[in-house]
Amino acid sequence: IDIDVTPDKLLEAGVDLFIDLESLALHVEHHPVRLTRSGNFPKRLAEQLRQTMALERLSEQLEGDTVTRVLRVALRLGVIENFAGELRVNDDRLKSWRKLDYDRKVEVILQKFLNESAGSRWSFHQEALRTILLDTLRLRDQEDWVALDVLIDHSVSTYLLELEEREVSSLLRQRREEDFSRERLQSPFSRLGTDLAYWIINRLLCLGMCEIGMIDGSLSGFRLTALGRERLGHKTEPGECRILVNPDFEIMLITEGVPGMRLELQLARFSERISAERVRRYRATPESMRSGIRSGLNIDEIRKILEDASDHPLPETVAVSIRDWGRDMNWVQVRPAMIFSGLRPDRCNSLCELLSKEK
């Protein structure tokens, strides 16, 4: 299933989905979103958020709206909840999510994607097709491009040959006897491959596990990324991973492999991405630093991330600015309080004495 021609355009998402999840959660955390009467996300706000989302660069190849896609993942993770028509963050789950390392986050979302069982692009047969696809990729230890359509045909053909072995007829019969009102059991033969292709493009690609190659405007090639190879049990080389911090606060990320994806996800928490080429370019600003602080980082952690990944000492202007920006960020602490009114002076004094003893 090797591809004979080198693709003329490469589609890759890297850590874009994770960047957008953090961006959306940070917005909802400080500005809960009131849905419309019909239960939809406000159009004007969606347009504003869409312009800042990293996955928007793949909007022509991905199906659906970028904000809706990221929101659905956040809802499935439980970091954002719909409470009586208002989107709010679940503080405990968001805190736990932020504490997870990158590998664990990928594992959690991949399992969510594998377990999807709703929508027009899903049918009963997709459960087995997704498993066959991943099993095929596990057995095939190859870094080169493979033909996307042949890979899909191989998965569908394998499924058809194993219908009896997988006891598909009995499973279908069981589903029909149970409550399957929310499941699509029937699927035309032609939809088996197209629905699997949708899952590859809109799930594996978004997760950063694969790259898609385009030839003459068509989605033609498939290749596992270092993350995909690692998740499927193949050996991967660490690759180059370093940053260059310029005096104008531009951060150039020169990276390959999973360590670079981890580093980019860290950079995205406190700096703004200005280019998504092979050499990623970020820029630190006072506002991006505030976003990083609000997401749980502190100034010392930010400085350590930059110093550990850079081959050279931080420029003096950058080191001084990070320190000053940290000093300018004052916090307001909100604490519960009780107000007593109408007390006589003697009782007020007695109450004050009792409270002072409690301290």
CSV table of C-alpha atoms in Angstrom, one decimal:
chain,number,residue,atom,x,y,z
A,1,ILE,CA,0.0,0.0,0.0
A,2,ASP,CA,3.0,2.3,-0.5
A,3,ILE,CA,2.3,5.5,-2.4
A,4,ASP,CA,4.2,6.1,-5.6
A,5,VAL,CA,4.2,9.9,-5.6
A,6,THR,CA,5.4,12.3,-3.0
A,7,PRO,CA,2.5,14.5,-1.8
A,8,ASP,CA,2.7,18.2,-2.9
A,9,LYS,CA,0.9,19.5,0.3
A,10,LEU,CA,1.1,18.3,3.9
A,11,LEU,CA,-1.7,18.5,6.4
A,12,GLU,CA,-0.7,18.2,10.0
A,13,ALA,CA,-2.3,19.4,13.2
A,14,GLY,CA,0.4,18.9,15.8
A,15,VAL,CA,-0.9,20.0,19.2
A,16,ASP,CA,-3.5,22.4,17.8
A,17,LEU,CA,-6.5,20.6,19.4
A,18,PHE,CA,-4.9,20.8,22.8
A,19,ILE,CA,-4.0,24.5,22.4
A,20,ASP,CA,-7.6,25.3,21.4
A,21,LEU,CA,-9.0,23.2,24.3
A,22,GLU,CA,-7.0,25.3,26.8
A,23,SER,CA,-7.9,28.6,25.0
A,24,LEU,CA,-11.6,27.8,25.1
A,25,ALA,CA,-11.5,26.6,28.7
A,26,LEU,CA,-9.7,29.7,29.7
A,27,HIS,CA,-12.3,31.9,28.1
A,28,VAL,CA,-15.3,30.1,29.6
A,29,GLU,CA,-13.5,30.0,33.0
A,30,HIS,CA,-13.5,33.8,33.2
A,31,HIS,CA,-16.5,34.5,30.9
A,32,PRO,CA,-19.3,31.9,31.2
A,33,VAL,CA,-21.2,31.6,27.9
A,34,ARG,CA,-24.9,31.9,27.8
A,35,LEU,CA,-26.3,29.8,24.9
A,36,THR,CA,-29.1,31.1,22.6
A,37,ARG,CA,-32.7,30.1,23.2
A,38,SER,CA,-32.3,27.3,20.6
A,39,GLY,CA,-29.3,26.0,22.6
A,40,ASN,CA,-26.6,27.2,20.1
A,41,PHE,CA,-23.3,28.9,20.7
A,42,PRO,CA,-23.6,32.7,20.1
A,43,LYS,CA,-22.6,33.4,16.5
A,44,ARG,CA,-20.7,36.7,17.2
A,45,LEU,CA,-18.6,35.1,20.0
A,46,ALA,CA,-18.0,32.0,17.9
A,47,GLU,CA,-16.6,34.2,15.1
A,48,GLN,CA,-14.3,35.9,17.6
A,49,LEU,CA,-13.0,32.7,19.0
A,50,ARG,CA,-12.7,31.1,15.6
A,51,GLN,CA,-10.1,33.7,14.5
A,52,THR,CA,-7.8,32.8,17.4
A,53,MET,CA,-8.1,29.0,17.2
A,54,ALA,CA,-5.1,27.0,15.9
A,55,LEU,CA,-7.2,24.3,14.1
A,56,GLU,CA,-8.9,26.9,12.0
A,57,ARG,CA,-5.9,26.6,9.5
A,58,LEU,CA,-7.3,23.2,8.6
A,59,SER,CA,-10.9,24.4,8.2
A,60,GLU,CA,-11.0,23.6,4.5
A,61,GLN,CA,-10.2,20.0,5.0
A,62,LEU,CA,-12.0,19.3,8.3
A,63,GLU,CA,-15.8,18.9,8.4
A,64,GLY,CA,-17.8,21.3,10.5
A,65,ASP,CA,-17.1,24.4,12.6
A,66,THR,CA,-13.9,24.7,14.5
A,67,VAL,CA,-15.4,26.2,17.7
A,68,THR,CA,-18.1,23.5,17.7
A,69,ARG,CA,-15.5,20.7,17.2
A,70,VAL,CA,-13.4,21.9,20.2
A,71,LEU,CA,-16.4,22.6,22.4
A,72,ARG,CA,-17.7,19.0,21.8
A,73,VAL,CA,-14.3,17.6,22.9
A,74,ALA,CA,-14.3,19.8,26.0
A,75,LEU,CA,-17.9,18.7,26.9
A,76,ARG,CA,-16.9,15.1,26.5
A,77,LEU,CA,-13.9,15.6,28.7
A,78,GLY,CA,-16.1,17.3,31.3
A,79,VAL,CA,-13.9,20.3,31.6
A,80,ILE,CA,-16.8,22.4,30.3
A,81,GLU,CA,-20.5,21.8,31.3
A,82,ASN,CA,-23.8,23.0,30.1
A,83,PHE,CA,-25.6,24.3,33.3
A,84,ALA,CA,-29.1,25.4,32.6
A,85,GLY,CA,-28.2,26.9,29.2
A,86,GLU,CA,-24.9,28.4,30.3
A,87,LEU,CA,-21.5,27.0,29.6
A,88,ARG,CA,-19.2,26.9,32.7
A,89,VAL,CA,-16.0,25.1,33.5
A,90,ASN,CA,-15.9,22.3,36.0
A,91,ASP,CA,-13.1,23.6,38.2
A,92,ASP,CA,-12.0,20.2,39.6
A,93,ARG,CA,-12.0,18.5,36.2
A,94,LEU,CA,-10.2,21.4,34.5
A,95,LYS,CA,-7.6,21.4,37.3
A,96,SER,CA,-7.1,17.7,36.9
A,97,TRP,CA,-6.9,18.0,33.1
A,98,ARG,CA,-4.2,20.6,33.3
A,99,LYS,CA,-2.1,18.4,35.7
A,100,LEU,CA,-2.1,15.5,33.2
A,101,ASP,CA,1.1,15.2,31.1
A,102,TYR,CA,0.8,15.3,27.3
A,103,ASP,CA,0.9,11.6,26.8
A,104,ARG,CA,-1.9,11.0,29.2
A,105,LYS,CA,-4.0,13.7,27.5
A,106,VAL,CA,-3.6,12.0,24.1
A,107,GLU,CA,-4.5,8.7,25.6
A,108,VAL,CA,-7.7,10.0,27.1
A,109,ILE,CA,-8.9,11.8,24.0
A,110,LEU,CA,-8.0,8.9,21.7
A,111,GLN,CA,-10.2,6.6,23.8
A,112,LYS,CA,-13.0,9.2,23.6
A,113,PHE,CA,-12.7,9.2,19.8
A,114,LEU,CA,-12.7,5.4,19.7
A,115,ASN,CA,-15.8,5.2,21.8
A,116,GLU,CA,-17.8,7.7,19.8
A,117,SER,CA,-21.2,6.3,18.9
A,118,ALA,CA,-23.3,9.1,17.6
A,119,GLY,CA,-23.7,11.4,14.7
A,120,SER,CA,-24.4,10.9,11.0
A,121,ARG,CA,-20.8,9.7,10.4
A,122,TRP,CA,-21.1,6.8,12.8
A,123,SER,CA,-22.7,3.3,12.4
A,124,PHE,CA,-22.5,0.1,14.3
A,125,HIS,CA,-19.8,-1.2,11.9
A,126,GLN,CA,-17.3,1.7,12.7
A,127,GLU,CA,-16.4,0.1,16.1
A,128,ALA,CA,-14.7,-2.8,14.3
A,129,LEU,CA,-13.4,-0.8,11.4
A,130,ARG,CA,-11.5,1.6,13.7
A,131,THR,CA,-10.0,-1.3,15.6
A,132,ILE,CA,-8.9,-3.0,12.4
A,133,LEU,CA,-7.3,0.3,11.2
A,134,LEU,CA,-5.3,0.7,14.3
A,135,ASP,CA,-4.3,-2.9,14.4
A,136,THR,CA,-3.1,-2.7,10.8
A,137,LEU,CA,-1.0,0.4,11.7
A,138,ARG,CA,0.4,-1.4,14.7
A,139,LEU,CA,1.6,-4.3,12.6
A,140,ARG,CA,3.0,-2.1,9.9
A,141,ASP,CA,6.2,-0.4,11.2
A,142,GLN,CA,6.7,2.1,8.4
A,143,GLU,CA,7.6,5.8,8.4
A,144,ASP,CA,6.9,6.4,4.7
A,145,TRP,CA,3.7,7.5,3.0
A,146,VAL,CA,1.0,4.9,2.3
A,147,ALA,CA,-2.0,5.4,0.0
A,148,LEU,CA,-5.0,6.6,2.0
A,149,ASP,CA,-7.6,5.0,-0.1
A,150,VAL,CA,-5.9,1.6,-0.2
A,151,LEU,CA,-5.5,1.7,3.6
A,152,ILE,CA,-9.2,2.3,4.0
A,153,ASP,CA,-10.1,-0.4,1.4
A,154,HIS,CA,-7.8,-2.8,3.3
A,155,SER,CA,-9.6,-2.1,6.6
A,156,VAL,CA,-13.1,-2.5,5.0
A,157,SER,CA,-12.0,-5.7,3.2
A,158,THR,CA,-10.6,-7.2,6.4
A,159,TYR,CA,-13.9,-6.4,8.2
A,160,LEU,CA,-16.0,-8.1,5.5
A,161,LEU,CA,-13.8,-11.2,5.6
A,162,GLU,CA,-14.2,-11.4,9.4
A,163,LEU,CA,-17.9,-10.9,9.6
A,164,GLU,CA,-18.5,-14.5,10.8
A,165,GLU,CA,-15.5,-14.6,13.0
A,166,ARG,CA,-16.6,-11.3,14.7
A,167,GLU,CA,-20.2,-12.6,15.1
A,168,VAL,CA,-21.5,-9.5,13.5
A,169,SER,CA,-24.9,-11.0,12.7
A,170,SER,CA,-25.6,-12.0,16.3
A,171,LEU,CA,-24.3,-8.6,17.6
A,172,LEU,CA,-26.7,-6.9,15.2
A,173,ARG,CA,-29.6,-9.0,16.3
A,174,GLN,CA,-28.8,-8.2,19.9
A,175,ARG,CA,-28.7,-4.5,19.2
A,176,ARG,CA,-32.1,-4.7,17.5
A,177,GLU,CA,-33.6,-6.4,20.5
A,178,GLU,CA,-32.3,-3.7,22.8
A,179,ASP,CA,-32.9,0.0,22.8
A,180,PHE,CA,-31.0,1.2,19.7
A,181,SER,CA,-33.0,4.3,19.0
A,182,ARG,CA,-29.9,6.5,19.2
A,183,GLU,CA,-27.7,4.1,17.1
A,184,ARG,CA,-27.5,3.7,13.4
A,185,LEU,CA,-27.3,0.0,12.7
A,186,GLN,CA,-27.8,0.0,9.0
A,187,SER,CA,-25.1,1.4,6.7
A,188,PRO,CA,-24.7,1.2,2.9
A,189,PHE,CA,-21.5,-0.5,1.8
A,190,SER,CA,-20.2,2.7,0.3
A,191,ARG,CA,-20.5,4.4,3.7
A,192,LEU,CA,-18.2,2.0,5.4
A,193,GLY,CA,-15.1,3.5,3.8
A,194,THR,CA,-16.2,7.2,3.7
A,195,ASP,CA,-17.2,7.1,7.4
A,196,LEU,CA,-13.8,5.6,8.3
A,197,ALA,CA,-12.1,8.3,6.2
A,198,TYR,CA,-14.0,10.9,8.1
A,199,TRP,CA,-12.7,9.5,11.4
A,200,ILE,CA,-9.1,9.4,10.2
A,201,ILE,CA,-9.2,13.1,9.0
A,202,ASN,CA,-11.4,14.6,11.8
A,203,ARG,CA,-10.0,12.5,14.7
A,204,LEU,CA,-6.6,11.0,14.1
A,205,LEU,CA,-5.3,14.0,12.2
A,206,CYS,CA,-6.7,16.5,14.8
A,207,LEU,CA,-5.2,14.5,17.5
A,208,GLY,CA,-1.7,14.8,15.9
A,209,MET,CA,-1.3,11.1,15.3
A,210,CYS,CA,-1.0,11.2,11.6
A,211,GLU,CA,-0.3,13.5,8.6
A,212,ILE,CA,-2.3,13.6,5.4
A,213,GLY,CA,-0.7,14.2,2.1
A,214,MET,CA,-2.5,16.0,-0.8
A,215,ILE,CA,-1.9,15.3,-4.5
A,216,ASP,CA,-3.5,17.6,-7.0
A,217,GLY,CA,-6.0,18.7,-4.4
A,218,SER,CA,-7.1,15.3,-3.2
A,219,LEU,CA,-6.4,13.6,0.1
A,220,SER,CA,-4.1,10.8,-1.1
A,221,GLY,CA,-1.4,9.9,1.4
A,222,PHE,CA,-1.3,8.8,5.0
A,223,ARG,CA,1.6,8.8,7.4
A,224,LEU,CA,1.9,8.3,11.1
A,225,THR,CA,3.6,11.0,13.1
A,226,ALA,CA,6.1,10.4,15.8
A,227,LEU,CA,3.2,10.6,18.3
A,228,GLY,CA,1.2,8.1,16.3
A,229,ARG,CA,4.1,5.7,16.0
A,230,GLU,CA,4.7,6.0,19.8
A,231,ARG,CA,1.1,5.4,20.7
A,232,LEU,CA,0.9,2.3,18.5
A,233,GLY,CA,4.1,0.8,20.0
A,234,HIS,CA,6.7,1.6,17.4
A,235,LYS,CA,10.2,2.8,18.2
A,236,THR,CA,10.8,6.5,17.5
A,237,GLU,CA,13.8,8.7,17.5
A,238,PRO,CA,13.8,11.6,19.9
A,239,GLY,CA,14.6,14.1,17.1
A,240,GLU,CA,15.8,17.7,17.5
A,241,CYS,CA,14.0,19.8,20.1
A,242,ARG,CA,15.2,23.3,21.0
A,243,ILE,CA,14.0,26.9,21.0
A,244,LEU,CA,15.6,30.2,20.1
A,245,VAL,CA,14.5,33.3,22.1
A,246,ASN,CA,15.1,36.6,20.4
A,247,PRO,CA,15.3,40.0,22.1
A,248,ASP,CA,12.0,41.1,20.5
A,249,PHE,CA,10.3,38.3,22.5
A,250,GLU,CA,9.9,36.0,19.4
A,251,ILE,CA,10.4,32.4,20.3
A,252,MET,CA,11.4,30.0,17.4
A,253,LEU,CA,10.6,26.4,18.1
A,254,ILE,CA,12.8,24.0,16.1
A,255,THR,CA,11.5,20.6,16.9
A,256,GLU,CA,10.8,17.1,15.7
A,257,GLY,CA,9.1,14.2,17.5
A,258,VAL,CA,7.0,13.9,20.6
A,259,PRO,CA,9.3,16.0,22.9
A,260,GLY,CA,8.8,18.9,20.6
A,261,MET,CA,5.0,18.5,20.7
A,262,ARG,CA,5.2,18.6,24.5
A,263,LEU,CA,7.3,21.7,24.5
A,264,GLU,CA,5.0,23.5,22.0
A,265,LEU,CA,2.0,22.8,24.2
A,266,GLN,CA,3.9,24.4,27.1
A,267,LEU,CA,4.9,27.4,25.0
A,268,ALA,CA,1.3,27.9,23.8
A,269,ARG,CA,0.1,28.5,27.4
A,270,PHE,CA,2.1,31.7,27.8
A,271,SER,CA,2.9,33.0,24.3
A,272,GLU,CA,1.0,33.6,21.1
A,273,ARG,CA,1.7,31.6,17.9
A,274,ILE,CA,2.3,33.7,14.9
A,275,SER,CA,3.4,31.0,12.5
A,276,ALA,CA,2.6,27.3,12.1
A,277,GLU,CA,5.3,26.3,9.6
A,278,ARG,CA,7.7,23.5,10.3
A,279,VAL,CA,9.6,26.0,12.5
A,280,ARG,CA,6.9,27.2,14.8
A,281,ARG,CA,7.1,30.9,15.8
A,282,TYR,CA,5.7,32.3,19.0
A,283,ARG,CA,5.8,35.7,20.7
A,284,ALA,CA,5.5,36.4,24.4
A,285,THR,CA,3.4,39.5,25.4
A,286,PRO,CA,2.2,40.8,28.7
A,287,GLU,CA,-1.3,39.6,27.8
A,288,SER,CA,-0.1,36.1,26.9
A,289,MET,CA,1.8,35.9,30.1
A,290,ARG,CA,-1.4,36.8,32.0
A,291,SER,CA,-3.1,33.9,30.2
A,292,GLY,CA,-0.4,31.6,31.3
A,293,ILE,CA,-0.6,32.7,34.9
A,294,ARG,CA,-4.4,32.3,34.9
A,295,SER,CA,-4.0,28.7,33.5
A,296,GLY,CA,-1.9,27.8,36.6
A,297,LEU,CA,1.7,28.6,35.6
A,298,ASN,CA,3.9,30.9,37.6
A,299,ILE,CA,6.7,33.2,36.4
A,300,ASP,CA,9.5,30.9,37.7
A,301,GLU,CA,8.0,27.9,35.7
A,302,ILE,CA,7.8,30.0,32.6
A,303,ARG,CA,11.4,31.1,32.9
A,304,LYS,CA,12.5,27.6,33.5
A,305,ILE,CA,10.7,26.3,30.4
A,306,LEU,CA,12.5,28.8,28.3
A,307,GLU,CA,15.9,28.4,29.9
A,308,ASP,CA,15.8,24.5,29.7
A,309,ALA,CA,14.8,24.4,26.1
A,310,SER,CA,17.2,27.1,24.8
A,311,ASP,CA,20.8,26.5,23.8
A,312,HIS,CA,21.7,30.0,24.9
A,313,PRO,CA,21.0,32.2,27.9
A,314,LEU,CA,17.8,34.3,27.7
A,315,PRO,CA,18.4,37.8,26.3
A,316,GLU,CA,18.6,40.3,29.1
A,317,THR,CA,15.5,42.3,27.8
A,318,VAL,CA,13.4,39.1,27.9
A,319,ALA,CA,14.6,38.0,31.3
A,320,VAL,CA,14.0,41.5,32.8
A,321,SER,CA,10.6,41.8,31.1
A,322,ILE,CA,9.4,38.4,32.4
A,323,ARG,CA,10.4,39.5,35.9
A,324,ASP,CA,8.6,42.8,35.6
A,325,TRP,CA,5.5,41.4,34.0
A,326,GLY,CA,5.3,39.0,37.0
A,327,ARG,CA,5.5,41.9,39.4
A,328,ASP,CA,2.7,43.7,37.6
A,329,MET,CA,0.3,40.9,38.0
A,330,ASN,CA,-1.5,41.5,41.3
A,331,TRP,CA,-4.2,39.1,42.5
A,332,VAL,CA,-7.5,39.8,44.3
A,333,GLN,CA,-8.5,37.2,46.8
A,334,VAL,CA,-12.2,36.6,47.2
A,335,ARG,CA,-13.1,35.1,50.6
A,336,PRO,CA,-16.5,34.4,52.2
A,337,ALA,CA,-17.7,36.9,54.8
A,338,MET,CA,-20.5,37.4,57.3
A,339,ILE,CA,-22.1,40.7,58.1
A,340,PHE,CA,-23.6,41.5,61.5
A,341,SER,CA,-25.8,44.6,61.8
A,342,GLY,CA,-27.8,46.2,64.5
A,343,LEU,CA,-25.6,45.0,67.4
A,344,ARG,CA,-25.3,47.1,70.5
A,345,PRO,CA,-21.8,48.4,71.2
A,346,ASP,CA,-21.2,46.1,74.2
A,347,ARG,CA,-22.3,43.0,72.2
A,348,CYS,CA,-20.2,44.1,69.2
A,349,ASN,CA,-17.1,44.3,71.5
A,350,SER,CA,-17.9,40.8,73.0
A,351,LEU,CA,-18.2,39.4,69.4
A,352,CYS,CA,-14.9,40.9,68.5
A,353,GLU,CA,-13.2,39.4,71.5
A,354,LEU,CA,-14.6,35.9,70.7
A,355,LEU,CA,-13.4,36.2,67.1
A,356,SER,CA,-9.9,37.3,68.2
A,357,LYS,CA,-9.6,34.3,70.5
A,358,GLU,CA,-10.6,32.0,67.6
A,359,LYS,CA,-7.7,33.3,65.5
